[in-house]
Amino acid sequence: MATTGKVIKCKAAVAWEPKKLLTIEEIEVAPPQAHEVRLKVVATGVCHSDYYVLYEDIRDYAFPCVLGHEGAGIVESVGPGVTRFKPGDKVIPLFASQCGECLLCLSDKTNQCVKNWTVDEKNMESKSRFTCKGKVIIQFMGTSTFSEYTVVREVALTKISDSAPLDKVCLLGCGISTGYGAAINTAKVQPGSTCAVFGLGAVGLAAVMGCQAAGASRIIAVDINKDKSSKAKEFGATDFVNPKDYKKPIQEVLMEMTDGGVDFSLECAGNVDVMRCALESTRRAWGVSVIVGWVDVKDVSTKPVDLICGRTWKGSYFGGWKSVQSVPKLVSDYMDKKIKVDEFITHTLPLEKVNEAFDLMITGKSIRTVLKM
């Protein structure tokens, strides 16, 4: 291609500092280095994790940066040593890498990878291929899909079907895969079981979908937004509970509804108090509760007896999927109508309206907004 080996100038939504609106800037995207791939981003979802870093995370080492980690695009060029991708391939960049060679990748006990961006997140500036106004712009999660072009490592990219609609399957780069996999892979929801899902954003609704796919007989959706009730039932929930409707703690309400607690609960709100509620809503003898919501600046606690007596507390990262090998299969499942994706998309906006997309999410007016480049 004409741009191969050259710096590309393009539009990106830049976060210059915490708690400030993103601004649309012209940035420079350098050519990919060894084992890197440069791609043209076609579409990207707007995830709460992006909002969290911008407005809620108390650290400031990640600025200035380009957010976005739920994208899909087309390979523009590849760096030296890249053999699995070529220009024109349809791809999904991944915040969860899979090198396929490390001890973690070779284990069936985890989907972690020693080359994941979280291992060396303090040194992201040296790995960025972005500059703007003479400054290095950090590539958040090693992806930065709020940009018309981005550069990612070969181990954090997966090729998908040429027939896949990129403005839909981009959501499989994070939210849907995370919630769905948390139910299927991490909780291992069993047929005939009872489940509760706390928080009905895209991740929570995907968890509801996962519980239904696993054969749960009762799925209680929990959210303080009453407007989420019909959407939850569209994805498989049998009940909807709003904590605001009760004077007692919601875990007590759920225990009464289920004669002692649900078999499985999934916390998808990213709130440490809700995490404890989710744990305490499970049956004391064998309940399993999974933390899905991302929080790394607060502690979570519980009474040891709640675990001693039989409850299990687990965490789920990217739904437990081995990213490079699993995402193409999830795309195929979507194409074969085995999982929902389109139903998560409530708004489609241009990149220039990314701040509006955040507002829609935080006010509960959207499930997922897709930005088209």
mmCIF file of C-alpha atoms in Angstrom:
data_model
loop_
_atom_site.group_PDB
_atom_site.id
_atom_site.type_symbol
_atom_site.label_atom_id
_atom_site.label_comp_id
_atom_site.label_asym_id
_atom_site.label_seq_id
_atom_site.Cartn_x
_atom_site.Cartn_y
_atom_site.Cartn_z
ATOM 1 C CA MET A 1 0.000 0.000 0.000
ATOM 2 C CA ALA A 2 1.063 3.606 -0.583
ATOM 3 C CA THR A 3 1.309 4.275 3.153
ATOM 4 C CA THR A 4 3.508 1.273 3.983
ATOM 5 C CA GLY A 5 6.606 2.318 5.897
ATOM 6 C CA LYS A 6 5.419 5.913 6.217
ATOM 7 C CA VAL A 7 4.004 7.937 9.079
ATOM 8 C CA ILE A 8 0.217 8.277 8.794
ATOM 9 C CA LYS A 9 -1.552 11.401 9.968
ATOM 10 C CA CYS A 10 -5.120 10.800 11.106
ATOM 11 C CA LYS A 11 -7.833 11.848 13.537
ATOM 12 C CA ALA A 12 -7.966 10.524 17.091
ATOM 13 C CA ALA A 13 -9.790 11.373 20.304
ATOM 14 C CA VAL A 14 -7.025 12.391 22.710
ATOM 15 C CA ALA A 15 -7.318 12.422 26.507
ATOM 16 C CA TRP A 16 -4.774 15.052 27.520
ATOM 17 C CA GLU A 17 -5.461 14.809 31.246
ATOM 18 C CA PRO A 18 -7.842 13.139 33.735
ATOM 19 C CA LYS A 19 -11.430 14.323 34.121
ATOM 20 C CA LYS A 20 -11.335 16.410 30.953
ATOM 21 C CA LEU A 21 -13.342 15.952 27.757
ATOM 22 C CA LEU A 22 -11.592 14.167 24.912
ATOM 23 C CA THR A 23 -10.526 16.395 22.025
ATOM 24 C CA ILE A 24 -10.300 15.433 18.369
ATOM 25 C CA GLU A 25 -6.726 15.952 17.201
ATOM 26 C CA GLU A 26 -4.544 15.106 14.234
ATOM 27 C CA ILE A 27 -1.979 12.592 15.427
ATOM 28 C CA GLU A 28 0.987 10.870 13.802
ATOM 29 C CA VAL A 29 0.965 7.076 13.706
ATOM 30 C CA ALA A 30 4.419 5.584 13.088
ATOM 31 C CA PRO A 31 4.970 2.459 10.965
ATOM 32 C CA PRO A 32 4.844 -0.839 12.842
ATOM 33 C CA GLN A 33 8.073 -2.161 14.291
ATOM 34 C CA ALA A 34 9.103 -5.820 14.603
ATOM 35 C CA HIS A 35 6.145 -8.113 15.344
ATOM 36 C CA GLU A 36 3.677 -5.222 15.186
ATOM 37 C CA VAL A 37 0.728 -4.534 12.888
ATOM 38 C CA ARG A 38 -0.765 -1.210 11.831
ATOM 39 C CA LEU A 39 -4.460 -1.237 11.102
ATOM 40 C CA LYS A 40 -7.173 1.090 9.938
ATOM 41 C CA VAL A 41 -9.866 1.135 12.616
ATOM 42 C CA VAL A 42 -13.329 0.893 11.072
ATOM 43 C CA ALA A 43 -15.462 0.899 14.214
ATOM 44 C CA THR A 44 -15.078 0.793 17.983
ATOM 45 C CA GLY A 45 -17.369 0.344 20.941
ATOM 46 C CA VAL A 46 -17.319 2.730 23.895
ATOM 47 C CA CYS A 47 -16.737 0.733 27.078
ATOM 48 C CA HIS A 48 -17.099 1.771 30.714
ATOM 49 C CA SER A 49 -13.428 0.897 31.258
ATOM 50 C CA ASP A 50 -12.508 3.837 29.010
ATOM 51 C CA TYR A 51 -14.694 6.127 31.112
ATOM 52 C CA TYR A 52 -13.246 4.638 34.300
ATOM 53 C CA VAL A 53 -9.675 5.511 33.342
ATOM 54 C CA LEU A 54 -10.654 9.028 32.288
ATOM 55 C CA TYR A 55 -12.943 10.010 35.157
ATOM 56 C CA GLU A 56 -12.667 7.533 38.055
ATOM 57 C CA ASP A 57 -9.122 6.119 38.223
ATOM 58 C CA ILE A 58 -7.073 8.087 40.789
ATOM 59 C CA ARG A 59 -3.760 7.459 38.989
ATOM 60 C CA ASP A 60 -2.478 9.751 36.247
ATOM 61 C CA TYR A 61 0.393 7.860 34.628
ATOM 62 C CA ALA A 62 -1.647 6.988 31.549
ATOM 63 C CA PHE A 63 -1.933 10.535 30.148
ATOM 64 C CA PRO A 64 -1.926 11.908 27.553
ATOM 65 C CA CYS A 65 -3.439 8.907 25.827
ATOM 66 C CA VAL A 66 -5.856 7.638 23.222
ATOM 67 C CA LEU A 67 -8.484 5.433 24.834
ATOM 68 C CA GLY A 68 -10.546 2.697 23.194
ATOM 69 C CA HIS A 69 -10.054 -1.067 23.282
ATOM 70 C CA GLU A 70 -13.159 -2.554 21.669
ATOM 71 C CA GLY A 71 -12.449 -2.113 17.979
ATOM 72 C CA ALA A 72 -12.287 -3.843 14.635
ATOM 73 C CA GLY A 73 -10.442 -2.899 11.484
ATOM 74 C CA ILE A 74 -8.387 -3.809 8.447
ATOM 75 C CA VAL A 75 -4.640 -4.437 8.366
ATOM 76 C CA GLU A 76 -2.800 -1.586 6.598
ATOM 77 C CA SER A 77 0.775 -2.864 6.962
ATOM 78 C CA VAL A 78 2.875 -5.270 9.018
ATOM 79 C CA GLY A 79 6.260 -4.952 10.665
ATOM 80 C CA PRO A 80 9.306 -7.232 10.307
ATOM 81 C CA GLY A 81 8.745 -10.797 11.477
ATOM 82 C CA VAL A 82 4.953 -10.753 11.171
ATOM 83 C CA THR A 83 3.754 -13.872 9.363
ATOM 84 C CA ARG A 84 0.149 -14.383 10.480
ATOM 85 C CA PHE A 85 -1.285 -11.158 9.042
ATOM 86 C CA LYS A 86 -1.207 -9.365 5.706
ATOM 87 C CA PRO A 87 -2.634 -6.083 4.402
ATOM 88 C CA GLY A 88 -6.371 -6.337 3.856
ATOM 89 C CA ASP A 89 -7.081 -8.844 6.633
ATOM 90 C CA LYS A 90 -10.083 -8.112 8.833
ATOM 91 C CA VAL A 91 -8.950 -8.124 12.455
ATOM 92 C CA ILE A 92 -9.914 -7.395 16.054
ATOM 93 C CA PRO A 93 -7.227 -5.891 18.332
ATOM 94 C CA LEU A 94 -7.112 -7.456 21.797
ATOM 95 C CA PHE A 95 -6.358 -5.927 25.178
ATOM 96 C CA ALA A 96 -5.760 -9.489 26.406
ATOM 97 C CA SER A 97 -2.782 -10.892 24.513
ATOM 98 C CA GLN A 98 -2.046 -14.530 23.736
ATOM 99 C CA CYS A 99 1.518 -15.230 22.676
ATOM 100 C CA GLY A 100 0.868 -18.966 22.655
ATOM 101 C CA GLU A 101 4.313 -19.759 24.025
ATOM 102 C CA CYS A 102 4.547 -18.667 27.671
ATOM 103 C CA LEU A 103 3.746 -20.805 30.712
ATOM 104 C CA LEU A 104 0.370 -19.096 31.127
ATOM 105 C CA CYS A 105 -0.672 -19.452 27.497
ATOM 106 C CA LEU A 106 0.253 -23.133 27.538
ATOM 107 C CA SER A 107 -1.895 -23.748 30.627
ATOM 108 C CA ASP A 108 -5.604 -24.524 30.463
ATOM 109 C CA LYS A 109 -5.991 -22.952 33.918
ATOM 110 C CA THR A 110 -5.871 -19.332 32.749
ATOM 111 C CA ASN A 111 -6.241 -16.969 29.807
ATOM 112 C CA GLN A 112 -3.470 -14.687 31.080
ATOM 113 C CA CYS A 113 -0.268 -14.087 29.114
ATOM 114 C CA VAL A 114 3.111 -12.834 30.297
ATOM 115 C CA LYS A 115 3.161 -10.389 27.362
ATOM 116 C CA ASN A 116 -0.125 -8.751 28.345
ATOM 117 C CA TRP A 117 -0.098 -4.950 28.553
ATOM 118 C CA THR A 118 -0.874 -5.082 32.301
ATOM 119 C CA VAL A 119 2.519 -6.692 33.004
ATOM 120 C CA ASP A 120 4.417 -3.571 31.988
ATOM 121 C CA GLU A 121 1.763 -0.843 32.057
ATOM 122 C CA LYS A 122 4.101 1.683 33.716
ATOM 123 C CA ASN A 123 6.319 1.740 30.621
ATOM 124 C CA MET A 124 3.624 2.202 27.992
ATOM 125 C CA GLU A 125 5.108 5.470 26.758
ATOM 126 C CA SER A 126 8.158 3.721 25.312
ATOM 127 C CA LYS A 127 5.934 1.311 23.399
ATOM 128 C CA SER A 128 3.628 3.903 21.835
ATOM 129 C CA ARG A 129 3.620 4.600 18.104
ATOM 130 C CA PHE A 130 1.514 7.781 18.553
ATOM 131 C CA THR A 131 2.647 11.403 18.714
ATOM 132 C CA CYS A 132 0.689 14.653 18.722
ATOM 133 C CA LYS A 133 1.922 18.233 18.961
ATOM 134 C CA GLY A 134 5.412 16.966 19.657
ATOM 135 C CA LYS A 135 4.352 14.736 22.558
ATOM 136 C CA VAL A 136 4.228 10.953 22.866
ATOM 137 C CA ILE A 137 0.614 9.822 23.247
ATOM 138 C CA ILE A 138 0.189 6.608 25.249
ATOM 139 C CA GLN A 139 -1.697 3.746 23.642
ATOM 140 C CA PHE A 140 -4.172 2.670 26.286
ATOM 141 C CA MET A 141 -4.286 -1.103 26.805
ATOM 142 C CA GLY A 142 -1.917 -1.359 23.858
ATOM 143 C CA THR A 143 -4.845 -0.844 21.487
ATOM 144 C CA SER A 144 -6.173 2.769 21.337
ATOM 145 C CA THR A 145 -9.123 2.264 19.020
ATOM 146 C CA PHE A 146 -10.401 5.845 19.385
ATOM 147 C CA SER A 147 -8.131 6.575 16.433
ATOM 148 C CA GLU A 148 -8.519 6.123 12.693
ATOM 149 C CA TYR A 149 -5.251 4.123 12.682
ATOM 150 C CA THR A 150 -3.470 2.253 15.433
ATOM 151 C CA VAL A 151 -0.503 -0.083 15.897
ATOM 152 C CA VAL A 152 -0.785 -3.260 17.969
ATOM 153 C CA ARG A 153 1.477 -6.169 18.780
ATOM 154 C CA GLU A 154 1.032 -9.329 16.744
ATOM 155 C CA VAL A 155 0.234 -11.296 19.921
ATOM 156 C CA ALA A 156 -2.663 -8.906 20.652
ATOM 157 C CA LEU A 157 -4.489 -9.263 17.356
ATOM 158 C CA THR A 158 -6.701 -11.892 15.795
ATOM 159 C CA LYS A 159 -7.907 -12.436 12.238
ATOM 160 C CA ILE A 160 -11.642 -12.861 11.683
ATOM 161 C CA SER A 161 -13.960 -13.835 8.843
ATOM 162 C CA ASP A 162 -13.876 -11.605 5.762
ATOM 163 C CA SER A 163 -17.685 -11.527 5.847
ATOM 164 C CA ALA A 164 -17.954 -10.272 9.427
ATOM 165 C CA PRO A 165 -19.519 -6.783 9.815
ATOM 166 C CA LEU A 166 -16.834 -4.790 11.619
ATOM 167 C CA ASP A 167 -19.297 -2.287 13.071
ATOM 168 C CA LYS A 168 -20.944 -5.152 14.962
ATOM 169 C CA VAL A 169 -18.207 -7.641 15.855
ATOM 170 C CA CYS A 170 -16.002 -4.903 17.296
ATOM 171 C CA LEU A 171 -18.010 -5.443 20.501
ATOM 172 C CA LEU A 172 -16.532 -8.927 20.807
ATOM 173 C CA GLY A 173 -13.199 -7.277 21.595
ATOM 174 C CA CYS A 174 -14.340 -6.670 25.167
ATOM 175 C CA GLY A 175 -17.820 -6.268 26.658
ATOM 176 C CA ILE A 176 -19.896 -9.078 25.194
ATOM 177 C CA SER A 177 -17.079 -11.615 25.345
ATOM 178 C CA THR A 178 -16.295 -10.634 28.936
ATOM 179 C CA GLY A 179 -19.797 -11.012 30.335
ATOM 180 C CA TYR A 180 -20.758 -14.054 28.284
ATOM 181 C CA GLY A 181 -17.523 -15.851 29.122
ATOM 182 C CA ALA A 182 -17.771 -14.976 32.823
ATOM 183 C CA ALA A 183 -20.945 -17.065 32.983
ATOM 184 C CA ILE A 184 -19.850 -19.853 30.651
ATOM 185 C CA ASN A 185 -16.147 -20.211 31.434
ATOM 186 C CA THR A 186 -15.561 -18.746 34.894
ATOM 187 C CA ALA A 187 -18.753 -19.360 36.864
ATOM 188 C CA LYS A 188 -19.468 -22.503 34.841
ATOM 189 C CA VAL A 189 -23.199 -22.011 35.274
ATOM 190 C CA GLN A 190 -24.985 -25.366 35.318
ATOM 191 C CA PRO A 191 -28.283 -26.425 33.713
ATOM 192 C CA GLY A 192 -31.247 -25.930 36.059
ATOM 193 C CA SER A 193 -29.345 -23.561 38.362
ATOM 194 C CA THR A 194 -30.393 -20.162 39.717
ATOM 195 C CA CYS A 195 -28.355 -17.073 38.873
ATOM 196 C CA ALA A 196 -28.216 -13.375 39.709
ATOM 197 C CA VAL A 197 -26.496 -10.747 37.556
ATOM 198 C CA PHE A 198 -25.697 -7.378 39.136
ATOM 199 C CA GLY A 199 -25.382 -4.443 36.742
ATOM 200 C CA LEU A 200 -27.057 -4.452 33.338
ATOM 201 C CA GLY A 201 -24.699 -2.631 31.047
ATOM 202 C CA ALA A 202 -23.348 -4.514 28.044
ATOM 203 C CA VAL A 203 -21.215 -6.804 30.213
ATOM 204 C CA GLY A 204 -24.091 -7.641 32.546
ATOM 205 C CA LEU A 205 -26.537 -8.305 29.722
ATOM 206 C CA ALA A 206 -23.939 -10.548 28.101
ATOM 207 C CA ALA A 207 -23.645 -12.404 31.420
ATOM 208 C CA VAL A 208 -27.425 -12.869 31.402
ATOM 209 C CA MET A 209 -27.114 -14.256 27.870
ATOM 210 C CA GLY A 210 -24.396 -16.612 29.077
ATOM 211 C CA CYS A 211 -26.484 -17.866 31.984
ATOM 212 C CA GLN A 212 -29.347 -18.603 29.599
ATOM 213 C CA ALA A 213 -27.034 -20.369 27.151
ATOM 214 C CA ALA A 214 -25.751 -22.533 30.017
ATOM 215 C CA GLY A 215 -29.289 -23.644 30.839
ATOM 216 C CA ALA A 216 -30.006 -21.741 34.058
ATOM 217 C CA SER A 217 -33.642 -22.137 35.093
ATOM 218 C CA ARG A 218 -33.918 -18.781 36.833
ATOM 219 C CA ILE A 219 -31.913 -15.646 36.064
ATOM 220 C CA ILE A 220 -32.484 -12.639 38.298
ATOM 221 C CA ALA A 221 -31.261 -9.358 36.794
ATOM 222 C CA VAL A 222 -30.386 -6.622 39.308
ATOM 223 C CA ASP A 223 -30.053 -2.933 38.471
ATOM 224 C CA ILE A 224 -31.083 0.431 39.920
ATOM 225 C CA ASN A 225 -32.279 1.580 36.483
ATOM 226 C CA LYS A 226 -35.859 0.351 36.061
ATOM 227 C CA ASP A 227 -35.623 0.901 32.310
ATOM 228 C CA LYS A 228 -33.223 -2.044 32.056
ATOM 229 C CA SER A 229 -35.969 -4.557 32.920
ATOM 230 C CA SER A 230 -37.286 -5.231 29.407
ATOM 231 C CA LYS A 231 -33.787 -5.348 27.932
ATOM 232 C CA ALA A 232 -32.682 -7.885 30.532
ATOM 233 C CA LYS A 233 -35.613 -10.143 29.707
ATOM 234 C CA GLU A 234 -34.775 -9.863 26.003
ATOM 235 C CA PHE A 235 -31.432 -11.469 26.825
ATOM 236 C CA GLY A 236 -32.911 -14.229 28.971
ATOM 237 C CA ALA A 237 -33.610 -12.871 32.465
ATOM 238 C CA THR A 238 -36.637 -14.392 34.186
ATOM 239 C CA ASP A 239 -36.841 -11.728 36.922
ATOM 240 C CA PHE A 240 -35.827 -8.102 37.379
ATOM 241 C CA VAL A 241 -35.088 -6.595 40.775
ATOM 242 C CA ASN A 242 -34.420 -2.928 41.542
ATOM 243 C CA PRO A 243 -32.629 -2.471 44.906
ATOM 244 C CA LYS A 244 -34.282 0.937 45.242
ATOM 245 C CA ASP A 245 -37.657 -0.780 45.642
ATOM 246 C CA TYR A 246 -36.659 -2.417 48.943
ATOM 247 C CA LYS A 247 -35.739 -1.186 52.400
ATOM 248 C CA LYS A 248 -33.647 -4.269 53.163
ATOM 249 C CA PRO A 249 -30.267 -5.165 51.595
ATOM 250 C CA ILE A 250 -30.668 -6.636 48.138
ATOM 251 C CA GLN A 251 -28.821 -9.825 49.096
ATOM 252 C CA GLU A 252 -31.524 -10.518 51.683
ATOM 253 C CA VAL A 253 -34.202 -9.969 49.043
ATOM 254 C CA LEU A 254 -32.550 -12.460 46.709
ATOM 255 C CA MET A 255 -32.095 -15.041 49.460
ATOM 256 C CA GLU A 256 -35.807 -14.832 50.233
ATOM 257 C CA MET A 257 -36.703 -15.105 46.550
ATOM 258 C CA THR A 258 -34.619 -18.264 46.138
ATOM 259 C CA ASP A 259 -35.063 -19.963 49.520
ATOM 260 C CA GLY A 260 -31.482 -19.472 50.653
ATOM 261 C CA GLY A 261 -29.610 -17.838 47.793
ATOM 262 C CA VAL A 262 -28.741 -18.299 44.145
ATOM 263 C CA ASP A 263 -26.280 -20.898 42.922
ATOM 264 C CA PHE A 264 -24.295 -18.374 40.893
ATOM 265 C CA SER A 265 -23.949 -14.592 40.936
ATOM 266 C CA LEU A 266 -22.010 -12.281 38.654
ATOM 267 C CA GLU A 267 -21.046 -8.724 39.586
ATOM 268 C CA CYS A 268 -20.822 -6.588 36.455
ATOM 269 C CA ALA A 269 -21.118 -3.093 37.918
ATOM 270 C CA GLY A 270 -17.522 -2.432 38.943
ATOM 271 C CA ASN A 271 -18.529 -1.468 42.483
ATOM 272 C CA VAL A 272 -16.875 -3.026 45.531
ATOM 273 C CA ASP A 273 -20.032 -2.774 47.654
ATOM 274 C CA VAL A 274 -22.027 -4.555 44.957
ATOM 275 C CA MET A 275 -19.331 -7.233 44.808
ATOM 276 C CA ARG A 276 -19.996 -8.071 48.437
ATOM 277 C CA CYS A 277 -23.756 -8.027 47.880
ATOM 278 C CA ALA A 278 -23.329 -10.438 44.982
ATOM 279 C CA LEU A 279 -21.298 -12.836 47.110
ATOM 280 C CA GLU A 280 -23.765 -12.727 49.978
ATOM 281 C CA SER A 281 -26.689 -13.350 47.631
ATOM 282 C CA THR A 282 -25.392 -16.853 46.829
ATOM 283 C CA ARG A 283 -26.268 -20.002 48.725
ATOM 284 C CA ARG A 284 -23.929 -20.271 51.690
ATOM 285 C CA ALA A 285 -23.139 -23.950 51.196
ATOM 286 C CA TRP A 286 -22.029 -23.910 47.563
ATOM 287 C CA GLY A 287 -22.668 -20.532 45.974
ATOM 288 C CA VAL A 288 -20.210 -19.225 43.389
ATOM 289 C CA SER A 289 -19.813 -15.479 42.862
ATOM 290 C CA VAL A 290 -17.755 -13.971 40.050
ATOM 291 C CA ILE A 291 -16.291 -10.458 40.029
ATOM 292 C CA VAL A 292 -16.357 -9.095 36.476
ATOM 293 C CA GLY A 293 -16.412 -5.301 36.912
ATOM 294 C CA TRP A 294 -12.963 -3.685 36.656
ATOM 295 C CA VAL A 295 -11.800 -1.773 39.771
ATOM 296 C CA ASP A 296 -8.186 -1.405 40.883
ATOM 297 C CA VAL A 297 -8.233 1.593 43.233
ATOM 298 C CA LYS A 298 -10.481 0.251 46.016
ATOM 299 C CA ASP A 299 -10.432 -2.793 48.284
ATOM 300 C CA VAL A 300 -13.194 -5.362 48.535
ATOM 301 C CA SER A 301 -13.947 -7.299 51.734
ATOM 302 C CA THR A 302 -16.191 -9.942 53.245
ATOM 303 C CA LYS A 303 -16.548 -11.991 56.406
ATOM 304 C CA PRO A 304 -14.255 -15.049 56.278
ATOM 305 C CA VAL A 305 -17.121 -17.246 57.470
ATOM 306 C CA ASP A 306 -18.956 -16.552 54.202
ATOM 307 C CA LEU A 307 -16.159 -18.384 52.404
ATOM 308 C CA ILE A 308 -15.396 -20.937 55.095
ATOM 309 C CA CYS A 309 -18.956 -22.241 54.941
ATOM 310 C CA GLY A 310 -18.754 -23.058 51.252
ATOM 311 C CA ARG A 311 -19.064 -20.001 49.058
ATOM 312 C CA THR A 312 -16.484 -19.455 46.315
ATOM 313 C CA TRP A 313 -15.361 -15.987 45.174
ATOM 314 C CA LYS A 314 -13.734 -15.771 41.755
ATOM 315 C CA GLY A 315 -12.590 -13.155 39.264
ATOM 316 C CA SER A 316 -12.935 -13.171 35.492
ATOM 317 C CA TYR A 317 -10.612 -11.432 33.023
ATOM 318 C CA PHE A 318 -11.967 -11.150 29.487
ATOM 319 C CA GLY A 319 -14.459 -13.871 30.323
ATOM 320 C CA GLY A 320 -11.753 -16.504 30.591
ATOM 321 C CA TRP A 321 -11.318 -16.661 26.801
ATOM 322 C CA LYS A 322 -7.933 -17.414 25.248
ATOM 323 C CA SER A 323 -8.178 -14.276 23.165
ATOM 324 C CA VAL A 324 -6.433 -14.933 19.855
ATOM 325 C CA GLN A 325 -7.963 -18.373 19.397
ATOM 326 C CA SER A 326 -11.385 -17.694 20.941
ATOM 327 C CA VAL A 327 -12.542 -14.387 19.446
ATOM 328 C CA PRO A 328 -12.746 -15.711 15.851
ATOM 329 C CA LYS A 329 -14.966 -18.533 17.177
ATOM 330 C CA LEU A 330 -17.197 -16.000 18.921
ATOM 331 C CA VAL A 331 -17.443 -14.081 15.654
ATOM 332 C CA SER A 332 -18.487 -17.313 13.939
ATOM 333 C CA ASP A 333 -21.082 -17.973 16.647
ATOM 334 C CA TYR A 334 -22.503 -14.505 16.009
ATOM 335 C CA MET A 335 -22.587 -15.097 12.261
ATOM 336 C CA ASP A 336 -24.395 -18.396 12.918
ATOM 337 C CA LYS A 337 -26.906 -16.565 15.199
ATOM 338 C CA LYS A 338 -25.793 -18.510 18.278
ATOM 339 C CA ILE A 339 -25.084 -15.350 20.287
ATOM 340 C CA LYS A 340 -26.571 -11.857 20.155
ATOM 341 C CA VAL A 341 -24.492 -8.814 19.191
ATOM 342 C CA ASP A 342 -26.707 -6.406 17.243
ATOM 343 C CA GLU A 343 -29.106 -6.190 20.180
ATOM 344 C CA PHE A 344 -26.430 -4.555 22.349
ATOM 345 C CA ILE A 345 -26.028 -1.589 19.986
ATOM 346 C CA THR A 346 -28.351 1.256 20.907
ATOM 347 C CA HIS A 347 -26.477 4.158 19.305
ATOM 348 C CA THR A 348 -24.093 4.695 16.387
ATOM 349 C CA LEU A 349 -22.084 7.923 16.286
ATOM 350 C CA PRO A 350 -19.039 9.389 14.522
ATOM 351 C CA LEU A 351 -15.719 9.587 16.379
ATOM 352 C CA GLU A 352 -16.231 13.319 16.902
ATOM 353 C CA LYS A 353 -19.129 12.570 19.269
ATOM 354 C CA VAL A 354 -17.195 10.292 21.616
ATOM 355 C CA ASN A 355 -17.938 12.524 24.626
ATOM 356 C CA GLU A 356 -21.648 12.248 23.848
ATOM 357 C CA ALA A 357 -21.234 8.471 23.836
ATOM 358 C CA PHE A 358 -19.832 8.650 27.385
ATOM 359 C CA ASP A 359 -22.813 10.751 28.483
ATOM 360 C CA LEU A 360 -25.273 8.255 26.993
ATOM 361 C CA MET A 361 -23.564 5.418 28.866
ATOM 362 C CA ILE A 362 -23.324 7.100 32.256
ATOM 363 C CA THR A 363 -26.922 8.339 32.189
ATOM 364 C CA GLY A 364 -28.145 4.832 31.377
ATOM 365 C CA LYS A 365 -29.527 5.798 27.981
ATOM 366 C CA SER A 366 -27.342 3.405 26.009
ATOM 367 C CA ILE A 367 -26.148 -0.164 26.236
ATOM 368 C CA ARG A 368 -23.352 0.168 23.692
ATOM 369 C CA THR A 369 -22.511 3.033 21.390
ATOM 370 C CA VAL A 370 -20.458 2.178 18.324
ATOM 371 C CA LEU A 371 -18.237 4.879 16.871
ATOM 372 C CA LYS A 372 -17.712 4.671 13.137
ATOM 373 C CA MET A 373 -14.554 6.167 11.700
#
